[in-house]
XYZ file of C-alpha atoms in Angstrom:
184
model
C 121.787 97.103 97.146
C 118.357 98.901 97.866
C 116.459 96.215 96.170
C 117.612 93.991 98.482
C 116.336 95.789 101.509
C 113.172 97.261 100.018
C 110.921 94.499 98.600
C 110.161 94.645 94.670
C 106.327 94.862 95.647
C 106.380 97.518 98.071
C 108.712 99.864 95.345
C 105.710 98.977 92.789
C 102.979 100.132 95.340
C 104.686 103.162 96.001
C 105.423 104.137 92.701
C 101.864 103.466 91.919
C 100.060 105.855 94.777
C 102.950 108.129 93.494
C 101.678 107.847 90.053
C 98.129 108.138 90.885
C 98.782 111.155 92.781
C 100.935 112.817 89.764
C 98.013 111.655 87.414
C 95.323 113.200 89.979
C 97.004 116.805 89.867
C 97.743 116.567 86.535
C 93.459 116.019 85.841
C 92.093 119.519 86.021
C 88.410 119.179 87.132
C 88.610 115.579 88.114
C 89.351 114.304 91.740
C 90.279 110.865 92.014
C 89.607 110.752 95.507
C 86.270 110.347 94.836
C 86.553 106.581 94.423
C 87.577 106.488 97.912
C 85.375 104.725 100.806
C 81.974 105.979 101.728
C 80.953 104.396 104.946
C 77.757 102.578 105.006
C 77.063 103.588 101.264
C 76.831 101.259 98.568
C 78.499 103.932 96.210
C 81.535 103.815 98.777
C 82.403 99.951 98.431
C 84.889 100.170 95.285
C 86.559 102.633 97.993
C 87.985 99.526 99.715
C 90.029 98.482 96.941
C 90.754 101.938 95.558
C 91.285 103.907 98.780
C 94.908 102.720 99.353
C 96.477 104.178 96.146
C 94.455 107.732 96.860
C 95.587 110.611 99.126
C 94.363 113.890 100.082
C 97.755 115.695 99.582
C 101.283 115.463 99.187
C 102.360 115.333 102.893
C 99.629 112.593 103.510
C 101.258 110.816 100.543
C 104.659 111.504 101.719
C 103.777 110.203 105.601
C 102.250 106.881 103.826
C 105.326 106.198 101.304
C 107.601 106.329 103.970
C 106.144 104.281 106.638
C 105.088 101.691 103.975
C 108.842 101.500 102.703
C 110.586 101.181 106.277
C 107.769 99.046 107.738
C 107.246 96.703 104.612
C 110.618 95.953 104.495
C 110.767 95.225 108.181
C 107.773 93.092 107.229
C 109.322 91.078 104.193
C 112.746 90.578 106.011
C 110.661 89.060 109.072
C 108.026 86.825 107.188
C 109.214 86.652 103.807
C 107.716 88.107 100.250
C 104.836 85.409 100.135
C 103.048 86.547 103.492
C 104.311 90.003 102.705
C 102.161 90.144 99.471
C 98.809 88.589 101.598
C 99.385 91.165 104.360
C 99.698 94.226 102.067
C 96.215 93.116 100.226
C 94.578 91.472 103.135
C 95.392 94.391 105.400
C 94.068 97.145 102.988
C 90.984 94.923 102.122
C 90.323 93.977 105.997
C 90.871 98.004 107.320
C 88.661 99.256 104.245
C 86.174 96.893 105.231
C 86.373 98.337 108.909
C 86.430 101.471 107.874
C 83.265 101.060 105.082
C 81.278 99.576 108.506
C 82.010 101.728 111.522
C 83.650 104.611 110.168
C 81.943 108.198 110.696
C 80.005 109.851 107.169
C 82.743 111.172 104.737
C 85.436 110.045 102.463
C 88.314 107.705 103.775
C 91.052 107.982 101.369
C 95.017 106.499 101.779
C 97.287 103.543 102.462
C 97.394 104.334 106.387
C 95.238 100.773 106.936
C 97.943 99.174 105.210
C 100.819 100.928 107.535
C 98.721 99.894 110.618
C 98.318 96.492 109.088
C 102.097 96.211 108.863
C 102.456 97.319 112.245
C 99.626 95.203 113.906
C 101.255 92.373 112.099
C 104.871 92.936 113.291
C 103.569 93.495 117.071
C 101.209 90.626 117.236
C 103.787 88.332 115.763
C 106.306 88.489 118.680
C 103.325 87.466 120.697
C 101.982 84.539 118.713
C 105.199 83.297 117.351
C 107.899 84.428 119.834
C 111.441 84.096 118.821
C 114.565 86.447 118.909
C 113.959 87.306 115.211
C 110.068 88.213 115.943
C 111.039 90.297 118.749
C 113.449 92.006 116.918
C 111.485 93.008 114.409
C 108.522 94.102 116.616
C 111.268 96.421 118.910
C 112.323 97.887 115.477
C 109.143 98.761 114.353
C 108.116 100.270 117.745
C 111.146 102.434 117.410
C 110.496 103.739 114.189
C 106.618 103.606 114.339
C 105.752 103.146 117.761
C 104.668 106.824 118.020
C 101.819 106.401 115.437
C 99.973 104.273 117.848
C 98.887 107.457 119.619
C 96.441 107.804 116.396
C 94.586 105.271 117.851
C 93.880 107.309 121.063
C 94.008 110.822 120.067
C 91.260 111.899 117.383
C 92.494 114.505 114.916
C 90.080 115.732 112.365
C 91.018 114.881 108.591
C 92.514 112.000 109.825
C 90.898 108.262 109.908
C 90.746 106.844 113.346
C 88.823 103.843 111.783
C 91.584 103.230 108.786
C 94.195 103.279 111.891
C 92.855 101.082 114.329
C 90.973 98.587 111.710
C 94.233 98.256 109.635
C 95.769 97.683 113.048
C 93.087 94.652 114.338
C 93.312 92.879 110.620
C 97.702 93.340 110.963
C 96.899 90.817 114.268
C 94.414 88.888 113.190
C 96.857 88.163 110.198
C 99.739 87.441 112.405
C 97.382 84.910 114.181
C 96.118 83.122 110.898
C 99.243 83.284 108.940
C 101.567 82.813 111.728
C 104.518 80.118 111.432
C 103.294 76.612 112.475
C 104.493 75.544 115.844
C 105.916 72.130 116.209
C 103.701 70.204 118.352
């Protein structure tokens, strides 16, 4: 029953990020977060692919995991598993590139960019491909995670505004480019 609502891809991703977190906790003297994004440093480019798997603490990991489970399930139900995989991959990469290019100096880790790509996609899908279904999923995602949008205008220390912003923008762009074909 659970697998019917939560896509396998999402379950695997959440299992992997928890596994990486546990390995990082067990490895004394080693911090895997070093492999996160370092904006505008060549040594930080690998973080574009690796940062969604790394988290700064248990609260960070839990909040991203829950959001990915809920929004990923809504997204899969809305657009199907094939497009979900594309949004997962391209949402993380698009957010990571935006962070690498435009973020303040520091180290950025976490899957928040992917979370905001999911949100951006669900909201934009209702605009670019209006239907009862797309609007229903946009409203559901707004009810569950609309409050997260305040992080786009509220700058808090230790929270990557740029990951949220570029994830959201990437989700909108993906919705526009991957959207359903309209009859002509």
